[in-house]
PDB file of C-alpha atoms and ligand atoms in Angstrom:
ATOM      1  CA  MET B   7     113.309 -67.473 -57.077  1.00  0.00           C
ATOM      2  CA  ASN B   8     111.743 -69.824 -59.572  1.00  0.00           C
ATOM      3  CA  ALA B   9     114.040 -72.233 -61.447  1.00  0.00           C
ATOM      4  CA  ILE B  10     112.430 -71.303 -64.750  1.00  0.00           C
ATOM      5  CA  GLU B  11     110.267 -68.334 -65.555  1.00  0.00           C
ATOM      6  CA  ILE B  12     109.127 -67.758 -69.073  1.00  0.00           C
ATOM      7  CA  GLN B  13     106.932 -64.841 -69.984  1.00  0.00           C
ATOM      8  CA  ASN B  14     105.293 -64.186 -73.329  1.00  0.00           C
ATOM      9  CA  LEU B  15     107.833 -66.218 -75.147  1.00  0.00           C
ATOM     10  CA  THR B  16     107.435 -66.290 -78.946  1.00  0.00           C
ATOM     11  CA  LYS B  17     109.560 -68.094 -81.496  1.00  0.00           C
ATOM     12  CA  ALA B  18     109.121 -67.641 -85.217  1.00  0.00           C
ATOM     13  CA  PHE B  19     110.741 -69.758 -87.884  1.00  0.00           C
ATOM     14  CA  GLY B  20     110.338 -67.482 -90.875  1.00  0.00           C
ATOM     15  CA  SER B  21     106.637 -66.692 -90.982  1.00  0.00           C
ATOM     16  CA  PHE B  22     105.722 -69.727 -88.868  1.00  0.00           C
ATOM     17  CA  LYS B  23     105.128 -69.078 -85.197  1.00  0.00           C
ATOM     18  CA  ALA B  24     106.212 -72.163 -83.266  1.00  0.00           C
ATOM     19  CA  LEU B  25     105.656 -70.502 -79.858  1.00  0.00           C
ATOM     20  CA  LYS B  26     102.996 -67.880 -79.207  1.00  0.00           C
ATOM     21  CA  GLU B  27     103.223 -65.942 -75.926  1.00  0.00           C
ATOM     22  CA  VAL B  28     104.216 -68.952 -73.859  1.00  0.00           C
ATOM     23  CA  ASN B  29     104.151 -68.540 -70.103  1.00  0.00           C
ATOM     24  CA  LEU B  30     105.704 -71.240 -68.031  1.00  0.00           C
ATOM     25  CA  THR B  31     106.886 -71.231 -64.437  1.00  0.00           C
ATOM     26  CA  VAL B  32     108.866 -74.112 -62.949  1.00  0.00           C
ATOM     27  CA  LYS B  33     109.333 -73.715 -59.212  1.00  0.00           C
ATOM     28  CA  LYS B  34     112.493 -74.656 -57.487  1.00  0.00           C
ATOM     29  CA  GLY B  35     112.399 -78.278 -56.304  1.00  0.00           C
ATOM     30  CA  GLU B  36     109.508 -79.348 -58.394  1.00  0.00           C
ATOM     31  CA  VAL B  37     109.158 -81.952 -61.134  1.00  0.00           C
ATOM     32  CA  HIS B  38     107.251 -80.181 -63.884  1.00  0.00           C
ATOM     33  CA  GLY B  39     105.643 -82.158 -66.660  1.00  0.00           C
ATOM     34  CA  PHE B  40     105.553 -80.599 -70.099  1.00  0.00           C
ATOM     35  CA  ILE B  41     103.112 -82.394 -72.370  1.00  0.00           C
ATOM     36  CA  GLY B  42     101.544 -81.827 -75.721  1.00  0.00           C
ATOM     37  CA  PRO B  43     101.060 -83.451 -79.092  1.00  0.00           C
ATOM     38  CA  ASN B  44     103.843 -83.665 -81.622  1.00  0.00           C
ATOM     39  CA  GLY B  45     104.827 -80.318 -83.038  1.00  0.00           C
ATOM     40  CA  ALA B  46     103.250 -78.418 -80.127  1.00  0.00           C
ATOM     41  CA  GLY B  47     106.511 -76.624 -79.285  1.00  0.00           C
ATOM     42  CA  LYS B  48     108.004 -78.624 -76.420  1.00  0.00           C
ATOM     43  CA  SER B  49     111.445 -79.117 -77.947  1.00  0.00           C
ATOM     44  CA  THR B  50     111.560 -75.555 -79.223  1.00  0.00           C
ATOM     45  CA  THR B  51     110.905 -74.217 -75.747  1.00  0.00           C
ATOM     46  CA  ILE B  52     113.555 -76.489 -74.268  1.00  0.00           C
ATOM     47  CA  ARG B  53     116.116 -75.590 -76.926  1.00  0.00           C
ATOM     48  CA  ILE B  54     115.565 -71.949 -76.180  1.00  0.00           C
ATOM     49  CA  LEU B  55     116.077 -72.701 -72.459  1.00  0.00           C
ATOM     50  CA  LEU B  56     119.344 -74.375 -73.392  1.00  0.00           C
ATOM     51  CA  GLY B  57     120.512 -71.408 -75.418  1.00  0.00           C
ATOM     52  CA  LEU B  58     120.623 -73.569 -78.530  1.00  0.00           C
ATOM     53  CA  LEU B  59     117.975 -71.383 -80.185  1.00  0.00           C
ATOM     54  CA  GLN B  60     117.407 -67.692 -79.855  1.00  0.00           C
ATOM     55  CA  LYS B  61     113.979 -66.483 -78.885  1.00  0.00           C
ATOM     56  CA  SER B  62     112.012 -64.041 -81.049  1.00  0.00           C
ATOM     57  CA  SER B  63     110.599 -62.151 -78.077  1.00  0.00           C
ATOM     58  CA  GLY B  64     109.600 -62.524 -74.431  1.00  0.00           C
ATOM     59  CA  THR B  65     111.535 -62.803 -71.207  1.00  0.00           C
ATOM     60  CA  ILE B  66     113.186 -65.862 -69.698  1.00  0.00           C
ATOM     61  CA  SER B  67     114.891 -66.393 -66.420  1.00  0.00           C
ATOM     62  CA  LEU B  68     116.684 -69.696 -66.017  1.00  0.00           C
ATOM     63  CA  LEU B  69     118.361 -70.292 -62.617  1.00  0.00           C
ATOM     64  CA  GLY B  70     118.320 -66.576 -62.375  1.00  0.00           C
ATOM     65  CA  GLY B  71     120.172 -65.991 -65.602  1.00  0.00           C
ATOM     66  CA  ASP B  72     119.515 -65.475 -69.288  1.00  0.00           C
ATOM     67  CA  PRO B  73     119.805 -68.725 -71.253  1.00  0.00           C
ATOM     68  CA  TRP B  74     121.219 -66.988 -74.320  1.00  0.00           C
ATOM     69  CA  SER B  75     123.797 -64.649 -72.841  1.00  0.00           C
ATOM     70  CA  ASP B  76     124.696 -66.567 -69.683  1.00  0.00           C
ATOM     71  CA  ALA B  77     124.794 -70.002 -71.321  1.00  0.00           C
ATOM     72  CA  ILE B  78     128.263 -71.002 -70.180  1.00  0.00           C
ATOM     73  CA  ASN B  79     127.699 -70.300 -66.506  1.00  0.00           C
ATOM     74  CA  LEU B  80     124.192 -71.761 -66.556  1.00  0.00           C
ATOM     75  CA  HIS B  81     125.308 -74.977 -68.174  1.00  0.00           C
ATOM     76  CA  ALA B  82     127.593 -75.741 -65.235  1.00  0.00           C
ATOM     77  CA  ASN B  83     124.386 -76.167 -63.218  1.00  0.00           C
ATOM     78  CA  LEU B  84     122.117 -78.057 -65.565  1.00  0.00           C
ATOM     79  CA  VAL B  85     121.995 -81.175 -67.675  1.00  0.00           C
ATOM     80  CA  TYR B  86     119.896 -82.102 -70.671  1.00  0.00           C
ATOM     81  CA  VAL B  87     118.753 -85.320 -72.277  1.00  0.00           C
ATOM     82  CA  PRO B  88     116.969 -85.243 -75.642  1.00  0.00           C
ATOM     83  CA  GLY B  89     114.725 -87.918 -77.028  1.00  0.00           C
ATOM     84  CA  ASP B  90     116.984 -88.874 -79.926  1.00  0.00           C
ATOM     85  CA  VAL B  91     120.480 -89.126 -78.710  1.00  0.00           C
ATOM     86  CA  SER B  92     123.281 -89.217 -81.222  1.00  0.00           C
ATOM     87  CA  LEU B  93     126.697 -90.320 -80.075  1.00  0.00           C
ATOM     88  CA  TRP B  94     130.244 -90.556 -81.424  1.00  0.00           C
ATOM     89  CA  PRO B  95     129.981 -93.868 -83.318  1.00  0.00           C
ATOM     90  CA  ASP B  96     133.553 -95.043 -82.740  1.00  0.00           C
ATOM     91  CA  LEU B  97     133.594 -94.552 -78.988  1.00  0.00           C
ATOM     92  CA  THR B  98     132.230 -97.125 -76.562  1.00  0.00           C
ATOM     93  CA  GLY B  99     129.345 -96.270 -74.236  1.00  0.00           C
ATOM     94  CA  GLY B 100     131.774 -96.157 -71.315  1.00  0.00           C
ATOM     95  CA  GLU B 101     134.138 -93.758 -73.056  1.00  0.00           C
ATOM     96  CA  ILE B 102     131.263 -91.475 -73.946  1.00  0.00           C
ATOM     97  CA  ILE B 103     129.881 -91.430 -70.387  1.00  0.00           C
ATOM     98  CA  ASP B 104     133.337 -90.554 -69.086  1.00  0.00           C
ATOM     99  CA  PHE B 105     133.958 -87.985 -71.760  1.00  0.00           C
ATOM    100  CA  LEU B 106     130.639 -86.259 -71.082  1.00  0.00           C
ATOM    101  CA  GLY B 107     131.286 -86.398 -67.391  1.00  0.00           C
ATOM    102  CA  ARG B 108     134.693 -84.705 -67.703  1.00  0.00           C
ATOM    103  CA  LEU B 109     133.180 -82.164 -70.073  1.00  0.00           C
ATOM    104  CA  HIS B 110     130.513 -81.279 -67.567  1.00  0.00           C
ATOM    105  CA  GLY B 111     132.753 -81.473 -64.517  1.00  0.00           C
ATOM    106  CA  LYS B 112     130.015 -82.391 -62.027  1.00  0.00           C
ATOM    107  CA  GLN B 113     129.863 -86.100 -62.534  1.00  0.00           C
ATOM    108  CA  ASP B 114     129.713 -88.192 -59.358  1.00  0.00           C
ATOM    109  CA  LEU B 115     131.656 -91.393 -60.034  1.00  0.00           C
ATOM    110  CA  ARG B 116     129.864 -93.450 -57.430  1.00  0.00           C
ATOM    111  CA  LYS B 117     126.568 -92.421 -58.977  1.00  0.00           C
ATOM    112  CA  ARG B 118     127.882 -93.209 -62.441  1.00  0.00           C
ATOM    113  CA  ASN B 119     128.731 -96.758 -61.452  1.00  0.00           C
ATOM    114  CA  GLU B 120     125.442 -97.242 -59.674  1.00  0.00           C
ATOM    115  CA  LEU B 121     123.524 -96.054 -62.771  1.00  0.00           C
ATOM    116  CA  ILE B 122     125.504 -98.286 -65.131  1.00  0.00           C
ATOM    117  CA  LYS B 123     124.496-101.256 -63.024  1.00  0.00           C
ATOM    118  CA  LYS B 124     120.864-100.143 -62.772  1.00  0.00           C
ATOM    119  CA  PHE B 125     120.484 -99.540 -66.494  1.00  0.00           C
ATOM    120  CA  GLN B 126     122.485-102.679 -67.328  1.00  0.00           C
ATOM    121  CA  LEU B 127     124.512-100.988 -70.008  1.00  0.00           C
ATOM    122  CA  ASP B 128     127.287-102.847 -71.749  1.00  0.00           C
ATOM    123  CA  LEU B 129     130.045-100.246 -71.639  1.00  0.00           C
ATOM    124  CA  GLN B 130     132.452-102.054 -73.919  1.00  0.00           C
ATOM    125  CA  LYS B 131     130.530-101.814 -77.157  1.00  0.00           C
ATOM    126  CA  LYS B 132     131.017 -99.097 -79.691  1.00  0.00           C
ATOM    127  CA  SER B 133     128.043 -96.816 -79.686  1.00  0.00           C
ATOM    128  CA  SER B 134     127.416 -97.426 -83.395  1.00  0.00           C
ATOM    129  CA  THR B 135     126.251-100.906 -82.377  1.00  0.00           C
ATOM    130  CA  TYR B 136     123.752 -99.620 -79.809  1.00  0.00           C
ATOM    131  CA  SER B 137     119.993 -99.664 -80.201  1.00  0.00           C
ATOM    132  CA  LYS B 138     118.101 -96.450 -79.686  1.00  0.00           C
ATOM    133  CA  GLY B 139     117.293 -97.560 -76.160  1.00  0.00           C
ATOM    134  CA  ASN B 140     120.951 -98.082 -75.365  1.00  0.00           C
ATOM    135  CA  ARG B 141     121.878 -94.647 -76.729  1.00  0.00           C
ATOM    136  CA  GLN B 142     119.210 -93.150 -74.472  1.00  0.00           C
ATOM    137  CA  LYS B 143     120.763 -94.993 -71.568  1.00  0.00           C
ATOM    138  CA  VAL B 144     124.186 -93.515 -72.275  1.00  0.00           C
ATOM    139  CA  ALA B 145     122.760 -90.012 -72.240  1.00  0.00           C
ATOM    140  CA  LEU B 146     120.635 -90.651 -69.154  1.00  0.00           C
ATOM    141  CA  ILE B 147     123.526 -92.157 -67.202  1.00  0.00           C
ATOM    142  CA  ALA B 148     125.803 -89.245 -68.167  1.00  0.00           C
ATOM    143  CA  ALA B 149     123.134 -86.737 -67.140  1.00  0.00           C
ATOM    144  CA  LEU B 150     121.779 -88.413 -64.044  1.00  0.00           C
ATOM    145  CA  SER B 151     125.262 -88.911 -62.577  1.00  0.00           C
ATOM    146  CA  CYS B 152     125.823 -85.141 -62.564  1.00  0.00           C
ATOM    147  CA  ASP B 153     124.918 -83.314 -59.381  1.00  0.00           C
ATOM    148  CA  VAL B 154     123.282 -80.136 -60.683  1.00  0.00           C
ATOM    149  CA  ASP B 155     120.293 -77.895 -59.791  1.00  0.00           C
ATOM    150  CA  LEU B 156     118.267 -78.343 -62.986  1.00  0.00           C
ATOM    151  CA  TYR B 157     117.545 -81.419 -65.095  1.00  0.00           C
ATOM    152  CA  LEU B 158     115.970 -80.812 -68.547  1.00  0.00           C
ATOM    153  CA  PHE B 159     114.522 -83.887 -70.145  1.00  0.00           C
ATOM    154  CA  ASP B 160     112.958 -83.821 -73.570  1.00  0.00           C
ATOM    155  CA  GLU B 161     111.174 -87.144 -74.074  1.00  0.00           C
ATOM    156  CA  PRO B 162     114.116 -88.898 -72.460  1.00  0.00           C
ATOM    157  CA  THR B 163     112.676 -92.410 -72.245  1.00  0.00           C
ATOM    158  CA  SER B 164     111.635 -92.857 -75.855  1.00  0.00           C
ATOM    159  CA  GLY B 165     113.032 -96.274 -76.811  1.00  0.00           C
ATOM    160  CA  LEU B 166     113.425 -97.568 -73.241  1.00  0.00           C
ATOM    161  CA  ASP B 167     111.617-100.726 -72.248  1.00  0.00           C
ATOM    162  CA  PRO B 168     109.136-100.632 -69.351  1.00  0.00           C
ATOM    163  CA  LEU B 169     111.705-101.945 -66.845  1.00  0.00           C
ATOM    164  CA  MET B 170     114.185 -99.194 -67.740  1.00  0.00           C
ATOM    165  CA  GLU B 171     111.363 -96.701 -67.763  1.00  0.00           C
ATOM    166  CA  SER B 172     110.640 -97.574 -64.177  1.00  0.00           C
ATOM    167  CA  ILE B 173     114.339 -97.185 -63.252  1.00  0.00           C
ATOM    168  CA  PHE B 174     114.251 -93.720 -64.832  1.00  0.00           C
ATOM    169  CA  GLN B 175     111.258 -92.908 -62.650  1.00  0.00           C
ATOM    170  CA  GLU B 176     113.182 -94.035 -59.551  1.00  0.00           C
ATOM    171  CA  CYS B 177     116.079 -91.775 -60.537  1.00  0.00           C
ATOM    172  CA  VAL B 178     113.856 -88.742 -60.982  1.00  0.00           C
ATOM    173  CA  ALA B 179     112.180 -89.420 -57.635  1.00  0.00           C
ATOM    174  CA  GLU B 180     115.674 -89.450 -56.054  1.00  0.00           C
ATOM    175  CA  ILE B 181     116.622 -86.168 -57.753  1.00  0.00           C
ATOM    176  CA  LYS B 182     113.448 -84.639 -56.483  1.00  0.00           C
ATOM    177  CA  SER B 183     114.112 -85.844 -52.946  1.00  0.00           C
ATOM    178  CA  LYS B 184     117.342 -83.878 -53.068  1.00  0.00           C
ATOM    179  CA  GLY B 185     115.410 -80.705 -53.825  1.00  0.00           C
ATOM    180  CA  LYS B 186     116.565 -80.483 -57.381  1.00  0.00           C
ATOM    181  CA  THR B 187     114.339 -79.191 -60.214  1.00  0.00           C
ATOM    182  CA  VAL B 188     113.210 -81.215 -63.214  1.00  0.00           C
ATOM    183  CA  LEU B 189     111.475 -80.136 -66.383  1.00  0.00           C
ATOM    184  CA  LEU B 190     110.226 -83.295 -68.105  1.00  0.00           C
ATOM    185  CA  SER B 191     108.683 -83.210 -71.563  1.00  0.00           C
ATOM    186  CA  SER B 192     107.107 -86.551 -72.183  1.00  0.00           C
ATOM    187  CA  HIS B 193     104.812 -88.506 -74.400  1.00  0.00           C
ATOM    188  CA  ILE B 194     104.291 -91.065 -71.730  1.00  0.00           C
ATOM    189  CA  LEU B 195     101.476 -89.688 -69.668  1.00  0.00           C
ATOM    190  CA  SER B 196     101.713 -92.361 -66.983  1.00  0.00           C
ATOM    191  CA  GLU B 197     105.319 -91.254 -66.450  1.00  0.00           C
ATOM    192  CA  VAL B 198     104.206 -87.646 -65.965  1.00  0.00           C
ATOM    193  CA  GLU B 199     101.439 -88.745 -63.737  1.00  0.00           C
ATOM    194  CA  ALA B 200     103.785 -90.758 -61.535  1.00  0.00           C
ATOM    195  CA  LEU B 201     106.473 -88.139 -61.253  1.00  0.00           C
ATOM    196  CA  CYS B 202     105.214 -84.611 -61.682  1.00  0.00           C
ATOM    197  CA  ASP B 203     104.092 -82.087 -59.113  1.00  0.00           C
ATOM    198  CA  ARG B 204     102.713 -79.784 -61.717  1.00  0.00           C
ATOM    199  CA  VAL B 205     101.997 -80.071 -65.415  1.00  0.00           C
ATOM    200  CA  SER B 206     101.779 -77.679 -68.328  1.00  0.00           C
ATOM    201  CA  ILE B 207     100.008 -78.634 -71.469  1.00  0.00           C
ATOM    202  CA  ILE B 208     101.114 -76.995 -74.700  1.00  0.00           C
ATOM    203  CA  ARG B 209      99.230 -77.068 -77.961  1.00  0.00           C
ATOM    204  CA  GLU B 210     100.067 -75.322 -81.198  1.00  0.00           C
ATOM    205  CA  GLY B 211     102.641 -73.108 -79.477  1.00  0.00           C
ATOM    206  CA  LYS B 212     100.352 -72.029 -76.635  1.00  0.00           C
ATOM    207  CA  ILE B 213     100.080 -73.184 -73.045  1.00  0.00           C
ATOM    208  CA  VAL B 214      96.530 -74.327 -72.662  1.00  0.00           C
ATOM    209  CA  GLU B 215      96.651 -75.552 -69.077  1.00  0.00           C
ATOM    210  CA  THR B 216      98.927 -75.424 -66.052  1.00  0.00           C
ATOM    211  CA  GLY B 217      98.433 -76.818 -62.626  1.00  0.00           C
ATOM    212  CA  THR B 218      98.815 -79.752 -60.271  1.00  0.00           C
ATOM    213  CA  LEU B 219      97.278 -82.987 -61.368  1.00  0.00           C
ATOM    214  CA  GLN B 220      94.695 -82.443 -58.722  1.00  0.00           C
ATOM    215  CA  GLU B 221      93.761 -79.069 -60.169  1.00  0.00           C
ATOM    216  CA  LEU B 222      93.641 -80.398 -63.701  1.00  0.00           C
ATOM    217  CA  ARG B 223      91.518 -83.318 -62.653  1.00  0.00           C
ATOM    218  CA  HIS B 224      88.731 -80.961 -61.690  1.00  0.00           C
ATOM    219  CA  LEU B 225      88.385 -80.417 -65.352  1.00  0.00           C
ATOM    220  CA  THR B 226      87.520 -83.993 -66.056  1.00  0.00           C
ATOM    221  CA  ARG B 227      85.422 -86.994 -65.029  1.00  0.00           C
ATOM    222  CA  THR B 228      85.666 -89.677 -62.454  1.00  0.00           C
ATOM    223  CA  THR B 229      84.623 -93.178 -63.519  1.00  0.00           C
ATOM    224  CA  ILE B 230      82.286 -94.940 -61.117  1.00  0.00           C
ATOM    225  CA  SER B 231      81.566 -98.663 -61.134  1.00  0.00           C
ATOM    226  CA  LEU B 232      79.077-100.204 -58.786  1.00  0.00           C
ATOM    227  CA  SER B 233      77.011-103.279 -58.418  1.00  0.00           C
ATOM    228  CA  THR B 234      73.467-103.357 -57.077  1.00  0.00           C
ATOM    229  CA  GLN B 235      70.345-105.412 -57.404  1.00  0.00           C
ATOM    230  CA  ASP B 236      68.335-102.160 -57.540  1.00  0.00           C
ATOM    231  CA  THR B 237      67.886 -99.852 -60.451  1.00  0.00           C
ATOM    232  CA  ILE B 238      69.239 -96.365 -59.943  1.00  0.00           C
ATOM    233  CA  PRO B 239      66.411 -93.972 -60.586  1.00  0.00           C
ATOM    234  CA  ASN B 240      67.041 -91.026 -62.869  1.00  0.00           C
ATOM    235  CA  LEU B 241      70.702 -91.777 -63.385  1.00  0.00           C
ATOM    236  CA  ALA B 242      70.547 -90.824 -67.055  1.00  0.00           C
ATOM    237  CA  LYS B 243      68.864 -87.570 -66.151  1.00  0.00           C
ATOM    238  CA  LEU B 244      71.412 -86.362 -63.660  1.00  0.00           C
ATOM    239  CA  ALA B 245      73.475 -83.439 -64.753  1.00  0.00           C
ATOM    240  CA  GLY B 246      77.148 -84.239 -65.196  1.00  0.00           C
ATOM    241  CA  VAL B 247      76.704 -87.973 -65.721  1.00  0.00           C
ATOM    242  CA  TYR B 248      77.922 -89.570 -68.969  1.00  0.00           C
ATOM    243  CA  ASP B 249      78.636 -92.884 -70.687  1.00  0.00           C
ATOM    244  CA  ILE B 250      76.322 -95.021 -68.634  1.00  0.00           C
ATOM    245  CA  SER B 251      76.488 -98.749 -69.174  1.00  0.00           C
ATOM    246  CA  TYR B 252      74.624-101.459 -67.380  1.00  0.00           C
ATOM    247  CA  ASN B 253      75.366-105.142 -67.464  1.00  0.00           C
ATOM    248  CA  ASN B 254      74.448-107.894 -65.085  1.00  0.00           C
ATOM    249  CA  HIS B 255      73.661-105.597 -62.147  1.00  0.00           C
ATOM    250  CA  GLN B 256      76.877-103.677 -62.743  1.00  0.00           C
ATOM    251  CA  TYR B 257      76.666 -99.989 -63.495  1.00  0.00           C
ATOM    252  CA  ARG B 258      79.534 -97.988 -64.981  1.00  0.00           C
ATOM    253  CA  PHE B 259      79.422 -94.288 -65.755  1.00  0.00           C
ATOM    254  CA  SER B 260      81.527 -91.146 -65.566  1.00  0.00           C
ATOM    255  CA  VAL B 261      80.803 -88.057 -63.552  1.00  0.00           C
ATOM    256  CA  GLU B 262      82.077 -84.486 -63.880  1.00  0.00           C
ATOM    257  CA  GLY B 263      84.019 -83.286 -60.884  1.00  0.00           C
ATOM    258  CA  SER B 264      81.434 -80.670 -60.056  1.00  0.00           C
ATOM    259  CA  ALA B 265      78.601 -83.266 -60.095  1.00  0.00           C
ATOM    260  CA  ILE B 266      80.148 -85.909 -57.830  1.00  0.00           C
ATOM    261  CA  ASN B 267      78.521 -84.681 -54.658  1.00  0.00           C
ATOM    262  CA  HIS B 268      75.096 -84.556 -56.176  1.00  0.00           C
ATOM    263  CA  VAL B 269      75.449 -88.024 -57.738  1.00  0.00           C
ATOM    264  CA  ILE B 270      76.592 -89.591 -54.442  1.00  0.00           C
ATOM    265  CA  LYS B 271      73.518 -88.154 -52.746  1.00  0.00           C
ATOM    266  CA  GLU B 272      71.332 -89.724 -55.404  1.00  0.00           C
ATOM    267  CA  LEU B 273      73.034 -93.076 -54.928  1.00  0.00           C
ATOM    268  CA  SER B 274      72.337 -93.068 -51.195  1.00  0.00           C
ATOM    269  CA  SER B 275      68.850 -94.507 -51.766  1.00  0.00           C
ATOM    270  CA  VAL B 276      70.302 -97.546 -53.504  1.00  0.00           C
ATOM    271  CA  ASN B 277      71.521-100.733 -51.858  1.00  0.00           C
ATOM    272  CA  ILE B 278      75.087-101.004 -53.199  1.00  0.00           C
ATOM    273  CA  GLN B 279      77.142-104.250 -53.068  1.00  0.00           C
ATOM    274  CA  SER B 280      80.388-102.935 -54.438  1.00  0.00           C
ATOM    275  CA  PHE B 281      81.701 -99.546 -55.434  1.00  0.00           C
ATOM    276  CA  THR B 282      84.824 -98.197 -57.028  1.00  0.00           C
ATOM    277  CA  ALA B 283      85.713 -94.721 -58.234  1.00  0.00           C
ATOM    278  CA  GLU B 284      88.681 -94.190 -60.536  1.00  0.00           C
ATOM    279  CA  PRO B 285      90.028 -90.675 -60.845  1.00  0.00           C
ATOM    280  CA  PRO B 286      90.589 -89.530 -64.401  1.00  0.00           C
ATOM    281  CA  SER B 287      94.012 -90.413 -65.730  1.00  0.00           C
ATOM    282  CA  LEU B 288      96.217 -87.745 -67.171  1.00  0.00           C
ATOM    283  CA  GLU B 289      95.546 -89.432 -70.485  1.00  0.00           C
ATOM    284  CA  ASP B 290      91.775 -88.941 -70.145  1.00  0.00           C
ATOM    285  CA  LEU B 291      92.444 -85.374 -69.232  1.00  0.00           C
ATOM    286  CA  PHE B 292      94.795 -84.769 -72.079  1.00  0.00           C
ATOM    287  CA  ILE B 293      92.499 -86.334 -74.661  1.00  0.00           C
ATOM    288  CA  ARG B 294      89.464 -84.592 -73.361  1.00  0.00           C
ATOM    289  CA  HIS B 295      91.252 -81.295 -73.389  1.00  0.00           C
ATOM    290  CA  TYR B 296      92.346 -81.877 -76.893  1.00  0.00           C
ATOM    291  CA  ASP B 297      88.891 -83.002 -78.016  1.00  0.00           C
ATOM    292  CA  VAL B 298      87.217 -79.997 -76.499  1.00  0.00           C
ATOM    293  CA  LYS B 299      89.532 -77.611 -78.220  1.00  0.00           C
ATOM    294  CA  VAL B 300      89.336 -79.363 -81.562  1.00  0.00           C
ATOM    295  CA  GLY B 301      85.554 -79.529 -81.329  1.00  0.00           C
ATOM    296  CA  LYS B 302      85.243 -75.753 -80.922  1.00  0.00           C
TER     297      LYS B 302
HETATM  298  P1  ADP K 666     107.409 -80.835 -80.124  1.00  0.00           P
HETATM  299  O1  ADP K 666     108.740 -80.973 -79.474  1.00  0.00           O
HETATM  300  O2  ADP K 666     106.356 -80.400 -79.175  1.00  0.00           O
HETATM  301  O3  ADP K 666     106.997 -82.034 -80.869  1.00  0.00           O
HETATM  302  P2  ADP K 666     108.747 -78.805 -81.716  1.00  0.00           P
HETATM  303  O4  ADP K 666     109.124 -77.788 -80.696  1.00  0.00           O
HETATM  304  O5  ADP K 666     109.854 -79.727 -82.152  1.00  0.00           O
HETATM  305  O6  ADP K 666     107.509 -79.643 -81.173  1.00  0.00           O
HETATM  306  O7  ADP K 666     108.211 -78.093 -82.978  1.00  0.00           O
HETATM  307  C1  ADP K 666     107.207 -77.088 -82.914  1.00  0.00           C
HETATM  308  C2  ADP K 666     106.909 -76.606 -84.302  1.00  0.00           C
HETATM  309  O8  ADP K 666     107.988 -75.832 -84.777  1.00  0.00           O
HETATM  310  C3  ADP K 666     106.667 -77.732 -85.309  1.00  0.00           C
HETATM  311  O9  ADP K 666     105.669 -77.308 -86.201  1.00  0.00           O
HETATM  312  C4  ADP K 666     108.008 -77.816 -86.019  1.00  0.00           C
HETATM  313  O10 ADP K 666     107.862 -78.283 -87.322  1.00  0.00           O
HETATM  314  C5  ADP K 666     108.510 -76.359 -86.016  1.00  0.00           C
HETATM  315  N1  ADP K 666     109.954 -76.244 -85.988  1.00  0.00           N
HETATM  316  C6  ADP K 666     110.770 -76.747 -85.054  1.00  0.00           C
HETATM  317  N2  ADP K 666     112.076 -76.438 -85.353  1.00  0.00           N
HETATM  318  C7  ADP K 666     112.044 -75.765 -86.499  1.00  0.00           C
HETATM  319  C8  ADP K 666     113.047 -75.206 -87.373  1.00  0.00           C
HETATM  320  N3  ADP K 666     114.363 -75.246 -87.013  1.00  0.00           N
HETATM  321  N4  ADP K 666     112.653 -74.595 -88.531  1.00  0.00           N
HETATM  322  C9  ADP K 666     111.345 -74.545 -88.841  1.00  0.00           C
HETATM  323  N5  ADP K 666     110.354 -75.050 -88.070  1.00  0.00           N
HETATM  324  C10 ADP K 666     110.710 -75.671 -86.961  1.00  0.00           C
HETATM  325 MG1   MG K 667     109.984 -82.612 -79.374  1.00  0.00          MG
END
């Protein structure tokens, strides 16, 4: 059974269709990245999964249940962190973490204490004095200290500094090692790249790509840098080669996945002093995907 299975999900707000026939499968035990530009429909999808919004049409199975009609049972086995956490202003961070933990019932106290140390949260302050980053920490500590099957994160690290971001990444890796499932919507593509087994890209309410990073990388280009005293014959004429620059015996260019083999053969006649190949980053992939679609 998949942790999440969404088929042909649509959501209309009045005459505006925020989701159009969305299909999304999150396998049990995977960390699934959910990326897309602002307004693409990530939060709408997640809110429907949480039973906070009702779908217009389509079918959804969440941990084997229906997020709308089985919400109470399902919520015992999942946690959620949004990107803009609001808290009870008069309670301290510590009081809120404990309250949320009791509410959920699956908080592990040892884990709670460990996370408070890791995220260096001052528990004694009223939450009205917290920065956005500190409010995120409260929600993350409360969620990550619960032992559940499914973790839903909707841009959870917005406002966290890079150090805290890397602690979040450690926590997700640990969740994954326990066989738990994570759906992570994120703006931070390096975060998705570091953590996710598979990725779905959503744009204007439609899923435009799903796959492992490896699969998605086939769609884009590898950047090659090499130094040589020779000139590379015909480089500019090779199919699938782009953005060639040459400076002080140093070549740099990008190659389509399907052309790599061919280009390497062509390079075999050249005396190369140094060579590096960088795989496309998720960011390249995302932007390229976006450009291609916009260009059409
Ligand atoms: P994302 O999380 O990917 O940035 P959202 O899911 O929040 O995108 O929004 C998708 C689209 O649906 C946006 O155009 C947004 O303005 C619209 N939308 C979201 N919630 C509502 C709502 N309650 N009423 C009307 N439109 C909404
Ligand atoms: Mg959103």
